Amino acid sequence: MGRTIYYTAMSVDGFIADPQGSLGWLDGLDHDPDGLLGWTAFDASVGSFVMGRATFDWLLSGPLADPTTPWPHRQPGWVLTHRPVERVPEGARLTFTDAPLGEVVAAAREAAAEADVWIAGGGVLASALARAGLVDEIWLSVAPVALGGGAPVLPAAAPLRLVQEGRNGDFAALRYVVGPQPS
Amino acid sequence: MGRTIYYTAMSVDGFIADPQGSLGWLDGLDHDPDGLLGWTAFDASVGSFVMGRATFDWLLSGPLADPTTPWPHRQPGWVLTHRPVERVPEGARLTFTDAPLGEVVAAAREAAAEADVWIAGGGVLASALARAGLVDEIWLSVAPVALGGGAPVLPAAAPLRLVQEGRNGDFAALRYVVGPQPS
């Protein structure tokens, strides 16, 4: 069976967006999509995704602000939200839901079949899923910048195991399995 | 000339102490003092250190709470503080000072001669020094745990360059030079 993987870039000090909600601090940094924990192989392994509403809204107001920009994900996705959505990007295969997290992940898992489920963020959703025991792995591309504040990568306590580490361009690449050290 | 190095352990999400001020989350984790970014070689390279008052107080109330525990550092140290100190551990070569940061680092640098100056923490002091351009490198031993909150490793914005990365026991070992990417 596939894994549920929280895959994200973050700053050295654990933020996924700066205090203004921007990802501009990633601009100009080198990251090879075919390198360690790169997007190409990850995307190929992903069969569905789960996304928080803030992340969806950020996509629409940022990278997809121009309505002619194509939706970037081929997989079906579930967006957790309690509020109505004004615009669904063309080509997006999205389910907007306020169902319990376990049900949402189960639906995404079923859609992914043997492939992985991508937890696309943000940190609040990833934390809720981690607390519910619904995150198998965390893949971090650590940007060479301290932000000093912003949106935390995972505002929850969780034991992890480092299973892969190295470098991709300007970034450190760290892969963790969620759970205690083997005794 | 030696470097000024902020050398510390932190959680994956960028905290150097948990919300209760404890380092108990480091207990039981494997870290080889002779491994990558390990203590043995680092300590040998250090000629003096600079420490914030909160870190000093934490040492005295924690690891050195038993007054028969020997002070662990052979090097002279400068402790930044505005308040009087009740107890100076036996064997400690400490200067307590509220002088400007630049003067304190200059004094520590002079004492270290060609050796490195260790910025022993905490994050508030390291951030003040980083803002003043007084930190050359940051060496991070990243523990396999998310804390979800606590004392931030570096509550300041700073561009970094990753110059070394790898593993030491259960930890990721990341070494950064402070400053922008070379263009």
Tab-separated table of C-alpha atoms in Angstrom:
chain	number	residue	atom	x	y	z
A	1	MET	CA	0.000	0.000	0.000
A	2	GLY	CA	1.172	3.548	-0.676
A	3	ARG	CA	2.282	5.989	1.960
A	4	THR	CA	0.858	9.332	3.079
A	5	ILE	CA	3.687	11.822	2.657
A	6	TYR	CA	3.911	15.415	3.805
A	7	TYR	CA	6.201	16.844	1.106
A	8	THR	CA	7.189	20.463	1.452
A	9	ALA	CA	9.927	23.044	1.302
A	10	MET	CA	10.765	24.881	4.489
A	11	SER	CA	13.258	27.362	5.869
A	12	VAL	CA	16.072	26.198	8.159
A	13	ASP	CA	14.062	27.459	11.121
A	14	GLY	CA	10.933	25.517	10.255
A	15	PHE	CA	8.636	27.838	8.303
A	16	ILE	CA	6.826	27.087	5.043
A	17	ALA	CA	5.836	30.699	4.371
A	18	ASP	CA	7.277	33.954	5.637
A	19	PRO	CA	5.384	36.308	7.988
A	20	GLN	CA	3.676	37.898	4.931
A	21	GLY	CA	2.550	34.484	3.633
A	22	SER	CA	5.054	34.667	0.780
A	23	LEU	CA	7.324	32.035	-0.730
A	24	GLY	CA	9.530	34.666	-2.338
A	25	TRP	CA	12.475	33.484	-0.222
A	26	LEU	CA	12.616	30.395	-2.473
A	27	ASP	CA	13.217	32.521	-5.576
A	28	GLY	CA	16.652	32.155	-7.104
A	29	LEU	CA	17.572	29.084	-5.095
A	30	ASP	CA	18.764	26.037	-7.008
A	31	HIS	CA	16.734	22.807	-6.676
A	32	ASP	CA	16.976	19.972	-9.190
A	33	PRO	CA	13.588	18.323	-9.839
A	34	ASP	CA	15.478	15.143	-10.746
A	35	GLY	CA	17.734	15.297	-7.673
A	36	LEU	CA	17.344	13.958	-4.147
A	37	LEU	CA	13.705	14.257	-2.974
A	38	GLY	CA	13.044	16.126	-6.202
A	39	TRP	CA	9.605	16.761	-7.626
A	40	THR	CA	9.792	14.522	-10.716
A	41	ALA	CA	10.032	11.153	-8.957
A	42	PHE	CA	7.795	12.290	-6.122
A	43	ASP	CA	5.046	13.440	-8.451
A	44	ALA	CA	5.271	10.139	-10.327
A	45	SER	CA	4.699	8.255	-7.049
A	46	VAL	CA	1.666	10.303	-6.031
A	47	GLY	CA	-1.839	9.065	-6.788
A	48	SER	CA	-3.880	11.695	-4.966
A	49	PHE	CA	-3.465	14.595	-2.578
A	50	VAL	CA	-5.014	16.301	0.405
A	51	MET	CA	-4.744	20.059	0.807
A	52	GLY	CA	-5.848	22.638	3.360
A	53	ARG	CA	-8.019	25.566	2.361
A	54	ALA	CA	-5.347	28.166	3.100
A	55	THR	CA	-2.958	26.391	0.737
A	56	PHE	CA	-5.640	26.217	-1.959
A	57	ASP	CA	-6.408	29.916	-1.556
A	58	TRP	CA	-2.694	30.723	-1.682
A	59	LEU	CA	-2.372	28.796	-4.972
A	60	LEU	CA	-5.284	30.682	-6.505
A	61	SER	CA	-4.126	34.111	-5.393
A	62	GLY	CA	-0.471	33.431	-6.197
A	63	PRO	CA	0.829	30.931	-8.759
A	64	LEU	CA	-2.624	30.527	-10.377
A	65	ALA	CA	-3.782	34.148	-10.121
A	66	ASP	CA	-3.790	34.316	-13.903
A	67	PRO	CA	-6.855	32.160	-14.767
A	68	THR	CA	-5.187	30.947	-17.967
A	69	THR	CA	-2.432	29.265	-15.912
A	70	PRO	CA	-3.138	25.538	-16.036
A	71	TRP	CA	-3.818	23.635	-12.819
A	72	PRO	CA	-0.506	21.884	-12.096
A	73	HIS	CA	-1.667	18.539	-10.692
A	74	ARG	CA	-2.938	15.558	-12.698
A	75	GLN	CA	-4.029	13.663	-9.589
A	76	PRO	CA	-7.398	13.966	-7.860
A	77	GLY	CA	-7.267	16.091	-4.733
A	78	TRP	CA	-9.318	16.705	-1.612
A	79	VAL	CA	-9.448	20.225	-0.184
A	80	LEU	CA	-10.459	20.512	3.457
A	81	THR	CA	-12.716	23.504	3.966
A	82	HIS	CA	-15.830	24.679	5.745
A	83	ARG	CA	-16.423	27.588	3.376
A	84	PRO	CA	-17.736	27.807	-0.197
A	85	VAL	CA	-15.223	28.084	-3.036
A	86	GLU	CA	-15.527	30.932	-5.529
A	87	ARG	CA	-13.430	29.536	-8.346
A	88	VAL	CA	-12.318	26.024	-9.232
A	89	PRO	CA	-9.398	26.098	-11.651
A	90	GLU	CA	-10.044	24.487	-15.008
A	91	GLY	CA	-8.648	20.987	-15.235
A	92	ALA	CA	-8.499	20.525	-11.471
A	93	ARG	CA	-9.996	17.281	-10.145
A	94	LEU	CA	-10.944	18.513	-6.698
A	95	THR	CA	-13.345	17.493	-3.967
A	96	PHE	CA	-14.123	20.190	-1.411
A	97	THR	CA	-15.086	18.624	1.876
A	98	ASP	CA	-15.544	19.201	5.587
A	99	ALA	CA	-15.760	15.487	6.331
A	100	PRO	CA	-13.685	14.068	9.220
A	101	LEU	CA	-9.976	13.812	8.405
A	102	GLY	CA	-9.953	10.026	8.605
A	103	GLU	CA	-12.691	9.770	5.997
A	104	VAL	CA	-10.957	12.242	3.698
A	105	VAL	CA	-7.640	10.408	3.869
A	106	ALA	CA	-9.412	7.090	3.327
A	107	ALA	CA	-11.036	8.482	0.173
A	108	ALA	CA	-7.709	9.854	-1.065
A	109	ARG	CA	-6.034	6.562	-0.214
A	110	GLU	CA	-8.650	4.621	-2.196
A	111	ALA	CA	-8.183	6.920	-5.194
A	112	ALA	CA	-4.403	6.503	-4.989
A	113	ALA	CA	-4.645	2.702	-4.816
A	114	GLU	CA	-1.029	1.486	-4.533
A	115	ALA	CA	0.401	4.972	-5.080
A	116	ASP	CA	1.225	7.553	-2.415
A	117	VAL	CA	-1.049	10.218	-0.979
A	118	TRP	CA	0.549	13.649	-0.917
A	119	ILE	CA	-0.213	15.883	2.031
A	120	ALA	CA	0.228	19.158	0.199
A	121	GLY	CA	0.007	21.352	3.285
A	122	GLY	CA	-0.194	23.580	5.015
A	123	GLY	CA	1.302	22.954	8.401
A	124	VAL	CA	-2.005	23.119	10.250
A	125	LEU	CA	-3.507	20.339	8.145
A	126	ALA	CA	-0.321	18.266	8.322
A	127	SER	CA	-0.307	18.635	12.105
A	128	ALA	CA	-3.927	17.565	12.442
A	129	LEU	CA	-3.175	14.539	10.282
A	130	ALA	CA	0.005	13.733	12.250
A	131	ARG	CA	-1.912	13.889	15.530
A	132	ALA	CA	-4.459	11.483	14.058
A	133	GLY	CA	-1.682	9.063	13.055
A	134	LEU	CA	-2.381	9.649	9.374
A	135	VAL	CA	1.105	10.745	8.218
A	136	ASP	CA	3.628	8.051	7.277
A	137	GLU	CA	6.544	10.170	6.085
A	138	ILE	CA	7.744	13.775	5.971
A	139	TRP	CA	9.990	14.896	3.075
A	140	LEU	CA	11.659	18.215	3.654
A	141	SER	CA	13.565	20.360	1.201
A	142	VAL	CA	15.319	22.724	3.568
A	143	ALA	CA	16.069	26.103	2.009
A	144	PRO	CA	19.264	27.913	3.047
A	145	VAL	CA	17.504	30.777	4.769
A	146	ALA	CA	16.277	31.615	8.238
A	147	LEU	CA	12.978	33.506	8.200
A	148	GLY	CA	12.645	34.284	11.892
A	149	GLY	CA	8.896	33.750	11.764
A	150	GLY	CA	6.029	32.738	9.516
A	151	ALA	CA	3.790	29.720	9.007
A	152	PRO	CA	5.206	26.760	10.952
A	153	VAL	CA	5.938	23.557	9.053
A	154	LEU	CA	4.323	21.298	11.667
A	155	PRO	CA	2.819	22.934	14.744
A	156	ALA	CA	2.527	19.621	16.588
A	157	ALA	CA	4.846	17.383	18.580
A	158	ALA	CA	5.874	14.237	16.730
A	159	PRO	CA	8.730	11.745	17.028
A	160	LEU	CA	10.469	11.067	13.721
A	161	ARG	CA	13.156	8.830	12.268
A	162	LEU	CA	15.656	10.183	9.747
A	163	VAL	CA	15.776	7.666	6.895
A	164	GLN	CA	17.467	9.686	4.132
A	165	GLU	CA	19.593	12.797	4.054
A	166	GLY	CA	21.671	14.658	1.534
A	167	ARG	CA	21.730	17.637	-0.715
A	168	ASN	CA	19.762	18.937	-3.687
A	169	GLY	CA	21.202	22.122	-5.155
A	170	ASP	CA	21.172	24.804	-2.491
A	171	PHE	CA	18.868	22.720	-0.280
A	172	ALA	CA	19.323	20.038	2.342
A	173	ALA	CA	17.059	17.064	1.620
A	174	LEU	CA	15.735	15.220	4.669
A	175	ARG	CA	13.321	12.301	4.655
A	176	TYR	CA	11.654	11.193	7.881
A	177	VAL	CA	9.366	8.354	8.895
A	178	VAL	CA	6.846	9.426	11.528
A	179	GLY	CA	7.141	7.403	14.718
A	180	PRO	CA	9.495	6.672	17.613
A	181	GLN	CA	13.067	5.394	17.243
A	182	PRO	CA	13.206	1.592	17.069
A	183	SER	CA	14.272	0.346	20.511
B	1	MET	CA	41.514	34.232	11.900
B	2	GLY	CA	38.973	31.975	13.560
B	3	ARG	CA	35.268	31.988	12.889
B	4	THR	CA	32.296	32.817	15.104
B	5	ILE	CA	30.098	29.724	15.044
B	6	TYR	CA	26.598	29.250	16.376
B	7	TYR	CA	26.710	25.551	17.231
B	8	THR	CA	23.522	23.998	18.556
B	9	ALA	CA	21.103	21.117	18.470
B	10	MET	CA	17.584	21.819	17.308
B	11	SER	CA	14.354	20.039	16.482
B	12	VAL	CA	13.307	19.537	12.852
B	13	ASP	CA	10.909	22.441	13.236
B	14	GLY	CA	13.540	24.864	14.483
B	15	PHE	CA	13.393	24.868	18.280
B	16	ILE	CA	16.311	24.552	20.692
B	17	ALA	CA	14.149	23.940	23.771
B	18	ASP	CA	10.602	22.682	24.108
B	19	PRO	CA	7.724	24.875	25.386
B	20	GLN	CA	8.707	23.979	28.982
B	21	GLY	CA	12.342	25.004	28.377
B	22	SER	CA	13.454	21.372	28.497
B	23	LEU	CA	15.968	19.483	26.357
B	24	GLY	CA	14.513	16.141	27.409
B	25	TRP	CA	13.553	15.438	23.795
B	26	LEU	CA	17.271	14.863	23.105
B	27	ASP	CA	17.422	12.014	25.628
B	28	GLY	CA	17.982	8.592	24.142
B	29	LEU	CA	18.929	9.888	20.713
B	30	ASP	CA	22.210	8.682	19.231
B	31	HIS	CA	24.872	11.313	18.414
B	32	ASP	CA	28.549	10.433	17.955
B	33	PRO	CA	30.854	13.108	19.425
B	34	ASP	CA	33.485	11.979	16.919
B	35	GLY	CA	31.046	12.004	13.984
B	36	LEU	CA	29.987	14.734	11.555
B	37	LEU	CA	29.733	18.123	13.311
B	38	GLY	CA	30.423	16.234	16.552
B	39	TRP	CA	31.459	17.875	19.792
B	40	THR	CA	35.041	16.544	20.024
B	41	ALA	CA	36.514	18.293	16.985
B	42	PHE	CA	34.327	21.353	17.481
B	43	ASP	CA	35.398	21.779	21.090
B	44	ALA	CA	39.045	21.410	20.044
B	45	SER	CA	38.588	24.273	17.540
B	46	VAL	CA	36.965	26.634	20.063
B	47	GLY	CA	39.067	29.217	21.896
B	48	SER	CA	36.326	31.124	23.688
B	49	PHE	CA	32.553	31.391	23.841
B	50	VAL	CA	29.721	33.866	24.185
B	51	MET	CA	26.532	32.862	25.992
B	52	GLY	CA	23.207	34.489	26.812
B	53	ARG	CA	21.994	34.777	30.375
B	54	ALA	CA	19.029	32.450	29.860
B	55	THR	CA	21.373	29.726	28.605
B	56	PHE	CA	23.680	30.272	31.587
B	57	ASP	CA	20.742	30.064	34.008
B	58	TRP	CA	19.501	26.934	32.278
B	59	LEU	CA	22.928	25.297	32.705
B	60	LEU	CA	22.983	26.120	36.419
B	61	SER	CA	19.451	24.953	37.117
B	62	GLY	CA	19.767	21.869	34.871
B	63	PRO	CA	23.000	20.072	34.018
B	64	LEU	CA	24.962	21.887	36.762
B	65	ALA	CA	22.252	21.921	39.434
B	66	ASP	CA	24.450	19.689	41.574
B	67	PRO	CA	27.206	22.133	42.653
B	68	THR	CA	29.778	19.314	42.650
B	69	THR	CA	29.280	18.875	38.877
B	70	PRO	CA	32.351	20.342	37.217
B	71	TRP	CA	31.976	23.257	34.801
B	72	PRO	CA	32.222	21.611	31.355
B	73	HIS	CA	34.158	24.236	29.379
B	74	ARG	CA	37.918	24.847	29.503
B	75	GLN	CA	37.672	28.014	27.389
B	76	PRO	CA	37.029	31.518	28.716
B	77	GLY	CA	33.443	32.649	28.201
B	78	TRP	CA	31.472	35.871	28.126
B	79	VAL	CA	27.924	35.843	29.514
B	80	LEU	CA	25.671	38.674	28.333
B	81	THR	CA	23.513	39.876	31.185
B	82	HIS	CA	22.112	42.983	32.826
B	83	ARG	CA	21.448	41.263	36.155
B	84	PRO	CA	23.729	40.142	38.984
B	85	VAL	CA	24.747	36.487	39.119
B	86	GLU	CA	24.161	34.495	42.294
B	87	ARG	CA	26.553	31.619	41.728
B	88	VAL	CA	29.571	31.222	39.465
B	89	PRO	CA	30.429	27.553	39.025
B	90	GLU	CA	33.847	26.521	40.278
B	91	GLY	CA	36.415	26.276	37.512
B	92	ALA	CA	34.412	28.479	35.132
B	93	ARG	CA	36.392	31.277	33.455
B	94	LEU	CA	33.507	33.670	32.908
B	95	THR	CA	33.088	37.375	32.326
B	96	PHE	CA	29.598	38.725	33.002
B	97	THR	CA	28.972	41.803	30.927
B	98	ASP	CA	26.354	44.165	29.566
B	99	ALA	CA	28.785	45.774	27.123
B	100	PRO	CA	27.704	46.236	23.480
B	101	LEU	CA	27.682	42.996	21.483
B	102	GLY	CA	30.472	44.128	19.174
B	103	GLU	CA	32.797	44.769	22.102
B	104	VAL	CA	31.975	41.445	23.710
B	105	VAL	CA	32.624	39.491	20.518
B	106	ALA	CA	35.859	41.440	19.988
B	107	ALA	CA	37.025	40.468	23.473
B	108	ALA	CA	36.089	36.828	22.896
B	109	ARG	CA	37.787	36.934	19.495
B	110	GLU	CA	40.980	38.302	21.039
B	111	ALA	CA	40.957	35.573	23.691
B	112	ALA	CA	40.421	32.920	21.024
B	113	ALA	CA	43.291	34.231	18.867
B	114	GLU	CA	43.343	31.967	15.783
B	115	ALA	CA	40.727	29.600	17.224
B	116	ASP	CA	36.950	29.820	16.783
B	117	VAL	CA	34.468	31.674	18.957
B	118	TRP	CA	31.488	29.547	19.931
B	119	ILE	CA	28.112	31.242	20.124
B	120	ALA	CA	26.656	28.951	22.752
B	121	GLY	CA	23.102	30.285	22.523
B	122	GLY	CA	20.375	30.854	22.996
B	123	GLY	CA	18.500	31.863	19.906
B	124	VAL	CA	17.877	35.435	21.038
B	125	LEU	CA	21.590	36.121	21.467
B	126	ALA	CA	22.453	34.342	18.211
B	127	SER	CA	19.855	36.447	16.386
B	128	ALA	CA	21.173	39.690	17.808
B	129	LEU	CA	24.674	38.694	16.734
B	130	ALA	CA	23.465	37.625	13.274
B	131	ARG	CA	21.691	40.965	12.796
B	132	ALA	CA	24.950	42.695	13.721
B	133	GLY	CA	26.874	40.636	11.155
B	134	LEU	CA	28.826	38.868	13.887
B	135	VAL	CA	28.015	35.228	13.011
B	136	ASP	CA	30.176	33.484	10.402
B	137	GLU	CA	28.711	29.972	10.490
B	138	ILE	CA	25.783	28.014	11.911
B	139	TRP	CA	26.266	24.323	12.718
B	140	LEU	CA	23.029	22.470	13.320
B	141	SER	CA	22.532	18.992	14.722
B	142	VAL	CA	18.919	18.387	13.741
B	143	ALA	CA	17.151	15.983	16.093
B	144	PRO	CA	14.511	13.639	14.628
B	145	VAL	CA	11.599	15.208	16.449
B	146	ALA	CA	9.061	17.947	15.843
B	147	LEU	CA	8.273	19.929	18.992
B	148	GLY	CA	5.483	22.128	17.661
B	149	GLY	CA	6.688	25.061	19.744
B	150	GLY	CA	9.387	26.254	22.119
B	151	ALA	CA	12.459	28.471	21.976
B	152	PRO	CA	13.262	29.323	18.337
B	153	VAL	CA	16.751	28.528	17.044
B	154	LEU	CA	17.187	31.900	15.322
B	155	PRO	CA	14.329	34.420	15.561
B	156	ALA	CA	15.811	36.601	12.811
B	157	ALA	CA	15.852	36.594	9.027
B	158	ALA	CA	19.197	35.580	7.552
B	159	PRO	CA	20.364	34.237	4.196
B	160	LEU	CA	22.581	31.170	4.496
B	161	ARG	CA	24.673	28.879	2.339
B	162	LEU	CA	24.700	25.127	2.939
B	163	VAL	CA	28.352	24.054	2.930
B	164	GLN	CA	28.186	20.599	4.542
B	165	GLU	CA	25.426	18.092	5.101
B	166	GLY	CA	25.142	14.519	6.257
B	167	ARG	CA	24.207	12.359	9.175
B	168	ASN	CA	25.425	11.786	12.724
B	169	GLY	CA	23.609	8.953	14.471
B	170	ASP	CA	19.910	9.806	14.623
B	171	PHE	CA	20.606	13.426	13.632
B	172	ALA	CA	20.970	15.336	10.391
B	173	ALA	CA	24.132	17.448	10.442
B	174	LEU	CA	23.918	20.753	8.539
B	175	ARG	CA	26.644	23.379	8.335
B	176	TYR	CA	25.836	26.830	6.975
B	177	VAL	CA	27.836	29.951	6.189
B	178	VAL	CA	25.884	33.122	6.949
B	179	GLY	CA	25.437	35.314	3.897
B	180	PRO	CA	23.769	35.385	0.487
B	181	GLN	CA	24.280	32.793	-2.253
B	182	PRO	CA	27.276	33.622	-4.434
B	183	SER	CA	25.931	35.172	-7.644
